[in-house]
Short mmCIF file of C-alpha atoms and ligand atoms in Angstrom, two decimals:
data_model
loop_
_atom_site.label_atom_id
_atom_site.label_comp_id
_atom_site.label_asym_id
_atom_site.label_seq_id
_atom_site.Cartn_x
_atom_site.Cartn_y
_atom_site.Cartn_z
CA UNK A 1 104.72 110.33 144.43
CA UNK A 2 103.53 113.93 144.18
CA UNK A 3 99.88 114.81 144.38
CA UNK A 4 97.68 115.64 141.41
CA UNK A 5 94.71 117.91 141.99
CA UNK A 6 92.79 117.54 138.73
CA UNK A 7 93.42 114.37 136.74
CA UNK A 8 91.03 115.00 133.91
CA UNK A 9 92.82 115.84 130.66
CA UNK A 10 91.62 119.08 129.11
CA UNK A 11 92.00 119.21 125.31
CA UNK A 12 92.16 122.30 123.08
CA UNK A 13 92.62 121.45 119.41
CA UNK A 14 94.24 123.59 116.71
CA UNK A 15 91.84 125.27 114.29
CA UNK A 16 94.03 124.36 111.30
CA UNK A 17 96.85 121.83 111.15
CA UNK A 18 100.33 122.97 110.01
CA UNK A 19 101.13 119.51 108.61
CA UNK A 20 100.84 120.57 104.96
CA UNK A 21 103.62 123.17 105.41
CA UNK A 22 106.14 120.49 106.38
CA UNK A 23 108.63 118.84 104.02
CA UNK A 24 108.99 115.43 105.67
CA UNK A 25 111.90 114.56 103.37
CA UNK A 26 113.98 117.45 104.62
CA UNK A 27 113.69 117.50 108.41
CA UNK A 28 116.37 118.87 110.69
CA UNK A 29 116.34 116.80 113.93
CA UNK A 30 114.08 118.40 116.53
CA UNK A 31 113.29 121.62 114.67
CA UNK A 32 109.74 120.90 113.51
CA UNK A 33 107.00 120.19 116.04
CA UNK A 34 103.52 118.74 115.64
CA UNK A 35 100.27 120.63 116.11
CA UNK A 36 99.80 119.87 119.81
CA UNK A 37 101.75 119.71 123.06
CA UNK A 38 101.03 118.65 126.63
CA UNK A 39 101.38 120.93 129.64
CA UNK A 40 100.72 120.42 133.34
CA UNK A 41 101.55 122.89 136.12
CA UNK A 42 102.75 122.21 139.63
CA UNK A 43 101.70 124.74 142.24
CA UNK A 44 100.40 124.77 145.81
CA UNK A 45 102.01 121.36 146.33
CA UNK A 46 100.23 119.49 143.51
CA UNK A 47 100.27 118.94 139.76
CA UNK A 48 97.16 120.41 138.20
CA UNK A 49 95.24 121.06 134.99
CA UNK A 50 96.81 118.53 132.61
CA UNK A 51 96.13 120.06 129.20
CA UNK A 52 96.79 119.26 125.56
CA UNK A 53 96.89 122.49 123.57
CA UNK A 54 98.24 123.90 120.31
CA UNK A 55 102.07 123.87 120.14
CA UNK A 56 103.42 127.38 120.45
CA UNK A 57 105.52 129.83 122.42
CA UNK A 58 104.75 130.47 126.07
CA UNK A 59 105.13 133.45 128.37
CA UNK A 60 107.49 133.04 131.31
CA UNK A 61 109.15 135.44 133.69
CA UNK A 62 112.84 136.00 132.95
CA UNK A 63 113.33 135.37 136.68
CA UNK A 64 111.98 131.79 136.48
CA UNK A 65 114.43 129.54 138.32
CA UNK A 66 115.06 127.29 135.32
CA UNK A 67 116.89 130.15 133.59
CA UNK A 68 119.18 130.76 136.55
CA UNK A 69 119.85 127.37 138.10
CA UNK A 70 119.05 124.92 135.30
CA UNK A 71 116.55 123.02 137.42
CA UNK A 72 115.30 120.97 134.47
CA UNK A 73 115.09 117.33 133.38
CA UNK A 74 114.00 115.69 130.15
CA UNK A 75 113.42 112.40 128.37
CA UNK A 76 113.84 111.16 124.82
CA UNK A 77 111.45 108.59 123.41
CA UNK A 78 109.86 107.79 120.06
CA UNK A 79 106.60 106.73 118.41
CA UNK A 80 106.72 104.53 115.29
CA UNK A 81 104.28 103.67 112.51
CA UNK A 82 104.10 100.23 110.89
CA UNK A 83 103.23 99.49 107.24
CA UNK A 84 99.52 99.45 107.98
CA UNK A 85 99.43 102.70 109.97
CA UNK A 86 99.39 101.22 113.47
CA UNK A 87 101.32 103.38 115.94
CA UNK A 88 103.60 102.11 118.71
CA UNK A 89 105.60 103.39 121.63
CA UNK A 90 108.71 101.59 122.89
CA UNK A 91 108.97 100.83 126.63
CA UNK A 92 107.26 104.08 127.75
CA UNK A 93 107.15 102.79 131.35
CA UNK A 94 110.96 103.08 131.41
CA UNK A 95 110.91 106.75 130.47
CA UNK A 96 108.43 107.86 133.11
CA UNK A 97 110.34 105.85 135.69
CA UNK A 98 113.60 107.49 134.63
CA UNK A 99 112.30 111.07 134.42
CA UNK A 100 111.02 110.63 137.96
CA UNK A 101 114.46 109.41 139.07
CA UNK A 102 116.03 112.41 137.34
CA UNK A 103 113.46 114.72 138.94
CA UNK A 104 114.20 113.34 142.38
CA UNK A 105 117.91 114.05 141.92
CA UNK A 106 117.11 117.60 140.77
CA UNK A 107 114.60 118.26 143.60
CA UNK A 108 111.69 118.42 141.15
CA UNK A 109 108.40 116.78 142.22
CA UNK A 110 107.81 113.45 140.50
CA UNK A 111 105.05 113.26 137.89
CA UNK A 112 102.19 110.73 138.21
CA UNK A 113 102.80 107.78 135.86
CA UNK A 114 99.13 107.25 134.96
CA UNK A 115 98.64 110.91 134.00
CA UNK A 116 101.83 110.81 131.91
CA UNK A 117 100.84 107.66 130.02
CA UNK A 118 97.28 108.86 129.43
CA UNK A 119 98.49 112.24 128.13
CA UNK A 120 101.17 110.61 125.96
CA UNK A 121 98.79 108.14 124.33
CA UNK A 122 96.19 110.86 123.69
CA UNK A 123 98.77 113.31 122.30
CA UNK A 124 100.42 110.76 119.99
CA UNK A 125 97.01 109.55 118.75
CA UNK A 126 95.91 113.15 118.03
CA UNK A 127 99.00 113.93 115.94
CA UNK A 128 99.59 110.48 114.45
CA UNK A 129 99.41 111.81 110.88
CA UNK A 130 102.77 113.47 111.60
CA UNK A 131 104.46 110.04 111.89
CA UNK A 132 105.97 108.96 108.62
CA UNK A 133 106.27 105.30 107.73
CA UNK A 134 109.59 103.79 106.77
CA UNK A 135 112.84 102.91 108.43
CA UNK A 136 114.43 105.76 110.38
CA UNK A 137 111.25 107.86 110.40
CA UNK A 138 109.59 108.39 113.75
CA UNK A 139 108.11 110.95 116.08
CA UNK A 140 110.66 112.02 118.67
CA UNK A 141 108.87 112.66 121.96
CA UNK A 142 110.37 115.12 124.38
CA UNK A 143 108.87 115.09 127.89
CA UNK A 144 110.52 117.62 130.20
CA UNK A 145 110.03 119.39 133.50
CA UNK A 146 111.21 122.91 134.34
CA UNK A 147 111.27 125.15 137.40
CA UNK A 148 108.94 128.09 136.78
CA UNK A 149 108.82 129.87 140.11
CA UNK A 150 109.91 133.50 139.89
CA UNK A 151 112.91 134.38 142.04
CA UNK A 152 116.66 134.13 141.87
CA UNK A 153 117.32 132.77 145.35
CA UNK A 154 119.29 129.54 144.96
CA UNK A 155 116.69 127.11 146.29
CA UNK A 156 114.32 124.63 144.68
CA UNK A 157 111.34 126.11 142.88
CA UNK A 158 107.85 125.76 144.31
CA UNK A 159 106.34 125.80 140.82
CA UNK A 160 107.04 123.66 137.75
CA UNK A 161 105.77 122.81 134.29
CA UNK A 162 105.79 119.27 132.93
CA UNK A 163 105.43 119.27 129.16
CA UNK A 164 105.63 116.93 126.17
CA UNK A 165 106.61 118.12 122.69
CA UNK A 166 106.67 115.94 119.59
CA UNK A 167 108.92 116.29 116.56
CA UNK A 168 108.82 114.22 113.35
CA UNK A 169 112.40 113.06 112.72
CA UNK A 170 114.61 111.06 110.41
CA UNK A 171 117.88 109.31 111.31
CA UNK A 172 120.01 111.29 113.83
CA UNK A 173 123.40 110.48 112.25
CA UNK A 174 123.66 109.85 108.54
CA UNK A 175 126.75 107.65 108.65
CA UNK A 176 129.40 106.22 110.98
CA UNK A 177 130.92 108.68 113.45
CA UNK A 178 134.47 109.49 114.55
CA UNK A 179 134.89 109.89 118.30
CA UNK A 180 137.64 111.41 120.43
CA UNK A 181 138.46 109.85 123.81
CA UNK A 182 138.36 112.53 126.54
CA UNK A 183 141.70 113.20 128.25
CA UNK A 184 140.79 116.37 130.12
CA UNK A 185 137.07 117.13 130.20
CA UNK A 186 134.44 115.08 132.02
CA UNK A 187 130.75 114.56 131.44
CA UNK A 188 129.98 113.70 135.05
CA UNK A 189 131.60 112.96 138.37
CA UNK A 190 130.92 110.54 141.21
CA UNK A 191 128.10 111.88 143.36
CA UNK A 192 127.03 114.25 140.58
CA UNK A 193 124.07 114.19 138.20
CA UNK A 194 125.45 112.05 135.35
CA UNK A 195 122.82 109.36 135.86
CA UNK A 196 120.02 111.91 135.61
CA UNK A 197 118.79 113.30 132.31
CA UNK A 198 119.37 116.77 133.68
CA UNK A 199 119.45 119.52 131.04
CA UNK A 200 122.83 120.84 132.19
CA UNK A 201 124.55 117.49 131.62
CA UNK A 202 124.03 118.01 127.93
CA UNK A 203 124.78 121.75 127.82
CA UNK A 204 128.08 121.06 129.56
CA UNK A 205 129.12 118.76 126.70
CA UNK A 206 128.81 121.42 124.02
CA UNK A 207 132.15 123.17 124.58
CA UNK A 208 134.42 120.06 124.76
CA UNK A 209 132.48 118.57 121.84
CA UNK A 210 133.05 121.72 119.77
CA UNK A 211 136.81 121.37 120.42
CA UNK A 212 136.67 117.74 119.27
CA UNK A 213 134.73 118.82 116.17
CA UNK A 214 137.46 121.31 115.29
CA UNK A 215 139.80 118.28 115.18
CA UNK A 216 137.46 116.38 112.83
CA UNK A 217 135.55 114.22 115.34
CA UNK A 218 131.76 114.32 115.80
CA UNK A 219 131.51 113.14 119.39
CA UNK A 220 133.52 112.45 122.52
CA UNK A 221 133.90 109.18 124.40
CA UNK A 222 133.73 110.34 127.99
CA UNK A 223 136.10 108.81 130.49
CA UNK A 224 135.91 108.72 134.29
CA UNK A 225 136.52 112.07 135.95
CA UNK A 226 139.11 110.73 138.43
CA UNK A 227 141.76 109.36 136.13
CA UNK A 228 140.37 109.56 132.56
CA UNK A 229 141.19 105.89 132.45
CA UNK A 230 137.84 104.12 131.95
CA UNK A 231 135.45 104.49 129.01
CA UNK A 232 131.98 105.63 130.11
CA UNK A 233 129.64 107.12 127.47
CA UNK A 234 129.82 108.35 123.87
CA UNK A 235 128.40 111.82 123.26
CA UNK A 236 124.75 111.62 124.30
CA UNK A 237 124.74 107.80 124.09
CA UNK A 238 125.82 104.74 126.04
CA UNK A 239 128.74 102.97 124.38
CA UNK A 240 129.45 99.33 123.53
CA UNK A 241 132.72 97.65 122.57
CA UNK A 242 133.16 94.27 120.92
CA UNK A 243 136.43 92.57 121.74
CA UNK A 244 136.69 89.23 119.96
CA UNK A 245 133.05 88.11 120.23
CA UNK A 246 132.24 89.62 123.60
CA UNK A 247 130.12 92.72 123.93
CA UNK A 248 131.33 95.02 126.69
CA UNK A 249 129.66 98.07 128.20
CA UNK A 250 130.20 100.05 131.38
CA UNK A 251 127.95 99.36 134.38
CA UNK A 252 125.39 102.07 135.14
CA UNK A 253 126.39 104.20 138.10
CA UNK A 254 125.81 107.71 139.38
CA UNK A 255 127.92 108.87 136.43
CA UNK A 256 126.31 106.82 133.67
CA UNK A 257 122.78 107.02 132.30
CA UNK A 258 120.61 103.92 132.56
CA UNK A 259 119.76 104.06 128.84
CA UNK A 260 116.60 102.36 127.57
CA UNK A 261 118.37 101.48 124.30
CA UNK A 262 121.38 100.27 126.32
CA UNK A 263 119.31 97.89 128.41
CA UNK A 264 117.33 96.72 125.35
CA UNK A 265 120.57 95.97 123.44
CA UNK A 266 121.86 94.00 126.42
CA UNK A 267 118.64 91.97 126.71
CA UNK A 268 118.55 91.27 122.97
CA UNK A 269 122.22 90.28 122.89
CA UNK A 270 121.66 87.91 125.81
CA UNK A 271 118.59 86.47 124.06
CA UNK A 272 120.76 85.94 120.93
CA UNK A 273 123.43 84.10 122.92
CA UNK A 274 126.07 86.82 122.58
CA UNK A 275 128.62 86.89 125.41
CA UNK A 276 128.19 90.07 127.45
CA UNK A 277 130.42 91.72 130.00
CA UNK A 278 129.09 94.66 132.00
CA UNK A 279 132.31 96.02 133.41
CA UNK A 280 134.77 98.85 133.33
CA UNK A 281 136.89 98.92 130.19
CA UNK A 282 140.06 100.99 130.27
CA UNK A 283 141.49 103.05 127.44
CA UNK A 284 144.68 100.94 127.76
CA UNK A 285 142.75 97.71 127.27
CA UNK A 286 140.93 99.20 124.28
CA UNK A 287 144.17 100.26 122.60
CA UNK A 288 145.85 96.94 123.37
CA UNK A 289 142.85 95.12 121.82
CA UNK A 290 143.05 97.37 118.78
CA UNK A 291 146.78 96.62 118.39
CA UNK A 292 146.21 92.87 118.75
CA UNK A 293 143.35 92.95 116.23
CA UNK A 294 140.74 91.74 118.74
CA UNK A 295 138.78 95.02 118.82
CA UNK A 296 136.05 94.42 116.27
CA UNK A 297 133.43 97.13 116.83
CA UNK A 298 132.45 100.19 118.83
CA UNK A 299 128.94 101.62 118.74
CA UNK A 300 126.78 104.09 120.61
CA UNK A 301 123.22 103.36 121.69
CA UNK A 302 120.52 105.92 122.47
CA UNK A 303 116.94 106.80 121.64
CA UNK A 304 117.71 109.56 119.16
CA UNK A 305 120.51 107.79 117.29
CA UNK A 306 119.29 104.18 117.95
CA UNK A 307 122.62 102.43 117.23
CA UNK A 308 125.39 104.63 115.94
CA UNK A 309 128.37 102.98 114.27
CA UNK A 310 131.78 104.31 115.23
CA UNK A 311 134.35 104.14 112.46
CA UNK A 312 137.37 105.81 114.14
CA UNK A 313 138.49 106.82 117.59
CA UNK A 314 141.18 109.29 118.51
CA UNK A 315 143.41 109.22 121.57
CA UNK A 316 146.55 111.23 122.32
CA UNK A 317 146.83 112.52 118.74
CA UNK A 318 146.56 109.06 117.17
CA UNK A 319 143.50 108.10 115.15
CA UNK A 320 142.58 104.43 115.14
CA UNK A 321 140.35 103.03 112.41
CA UNK A 322 137.95 100.18 113.03
CA UNK A 323 137.80 97.39 110.48
CA UNK A 324 134.71 96.80 108.37
CA UNK A 325 133.41 93.42 109.44
CA UNK A 326 130.94 90.90 108.07
CA UNK A 327 128.86 89.73 111.03
CA UNK A 328 128.59 93.06 112.85
CA UNK A 329 126.75 92.97 116.17
CA UNK A 330 125.86 96.65 115.73
CA UNK A 331 124.20 95.97 112.38
CA UNK A 332 122.25 92.92 113.54
CA UNK A 333 121.21 94.36 116.91
CA UNK A 334 120.11 97.62 115.29
CA UNK A 335 118.00 95.69 112.78
CA UNK A 336 116.49 93.51 115.49
CA UNK A 337 115.64 96.57 117.59
CA UNK A 338 114.13 98.51 114.70
CA UNK A 339 112.13 95.49 113.53
CA UNK A 340 110.65 95.34 117.03
CA UNK A 341 109.96 99.07 117.15
CA UNK A 342 108.35 99.14 113.69
CA UNK A 343 106.21 96.05 114.37
CA UNK A 344 108.02 93.93 111.79
CA UNK A 345 108.62 90.99 114.12
CA UNK A 346 107.10 89.32 117.16
CA UNK A 347 107.97 91.00 120.43
CA UNK A 348 109.18 88.29 122.84
CA UNK A 349 110.15 90.97 125.37
CA UNK A 350 106.77 92.75 125.60
CA UNK A 351 108.34 96.16 124.85
CA UNK A 352 106.03 97.43 122.11
CA UNK A 353 102.97 99.36 123.27
CA UNK A 354 100.26 100.15 120.72
CA UNK A 355 98.69 103.62 120.65
CA UNK A 356 94.97 103.35 119.84
C1 LIG B 401 118.25 110.72 123.26
O1 LIG B 401 118.81 109.80 122.68
O2 LIG B 401 117.03 110.80 123.44
C2 LIG B 401 119.06 111.78 123.78
O3 LIG B 401 119.05 112.03 124.94
C3 LIG B 401 119.77 112.55 122.81
C4 LIG B 401 119.27 113.93 122.78
C5 LIG B 401 120.11 114.77 123.68
C6 LIG B 401 119.18 114.47 121.40
#
């Protein structure tokens, strides 16, 4: 773990909150940010000066390495409010663990877990009035680390910023989505950075996704980069398939993100007695199951979208429609997960963490 020079959190509050300028019923995902943000710099071999300060633009050299080599990682997490104004995080330990794994892969110094959790709790508590109650409403938390050293030599930066921004959000997708199975483009390759939440993984999806959108799909189901034979992820989410009554998802690997929602869905499904298979699923098997009528559901799982229902998938110019079913796993698992996150049920897993 990297060193931290000064652990004490310095806090500068805004003079006047911007909260009254915000229309919470008309939010565009990730466009509106709360009053405060967290910032901590890495220099001279240690993280230093953890600070909470007013959210706002920052000055950086145009030669900072992040702009040239994309040395950047991020996380997505959320804070939720229950009916009596208590605020909760969901498995925050998983996010700091994962950003540190991503950082390691991107040659960024890891961030101390205790400093992260202390800053996160303080920041969320300070801006808790920005969290709206009600299903689908939450505060999207965006921790990230960027290379700030000036210089365009292609080598790891000696200076970084670790920051956390917070955005009040509503549901990510309004309805079910249509996905196109990738035949040519890849999200990640063996030995690459697919398992890391590296900024460039997401930027690299924009072009193929825009081509899919021109054909009427919202997202792509990524397939393996070798043969485009196995189904890996859906857009920015992990993906689940229900064939007969078995829930199938790809194993995590160096190409597939170890999603917090993915692992929570798997643990809940197991707890509910649903048969699970963590294995490779081929496009051929998917289409055969669809033709036989045994393919019941496909859904994506991720922090931003929670559980995203997939209504159609396209492959080789054919569009397949999924049936509407009664006892949908996606519907029941989404409800179970959200009830846990919004403190509507007991938490047998110990995932909910209250912010005081
Ligand atoms: C998340 O679910 O947090 C994501 O990573 C999606 C994000 C790229 C909007």
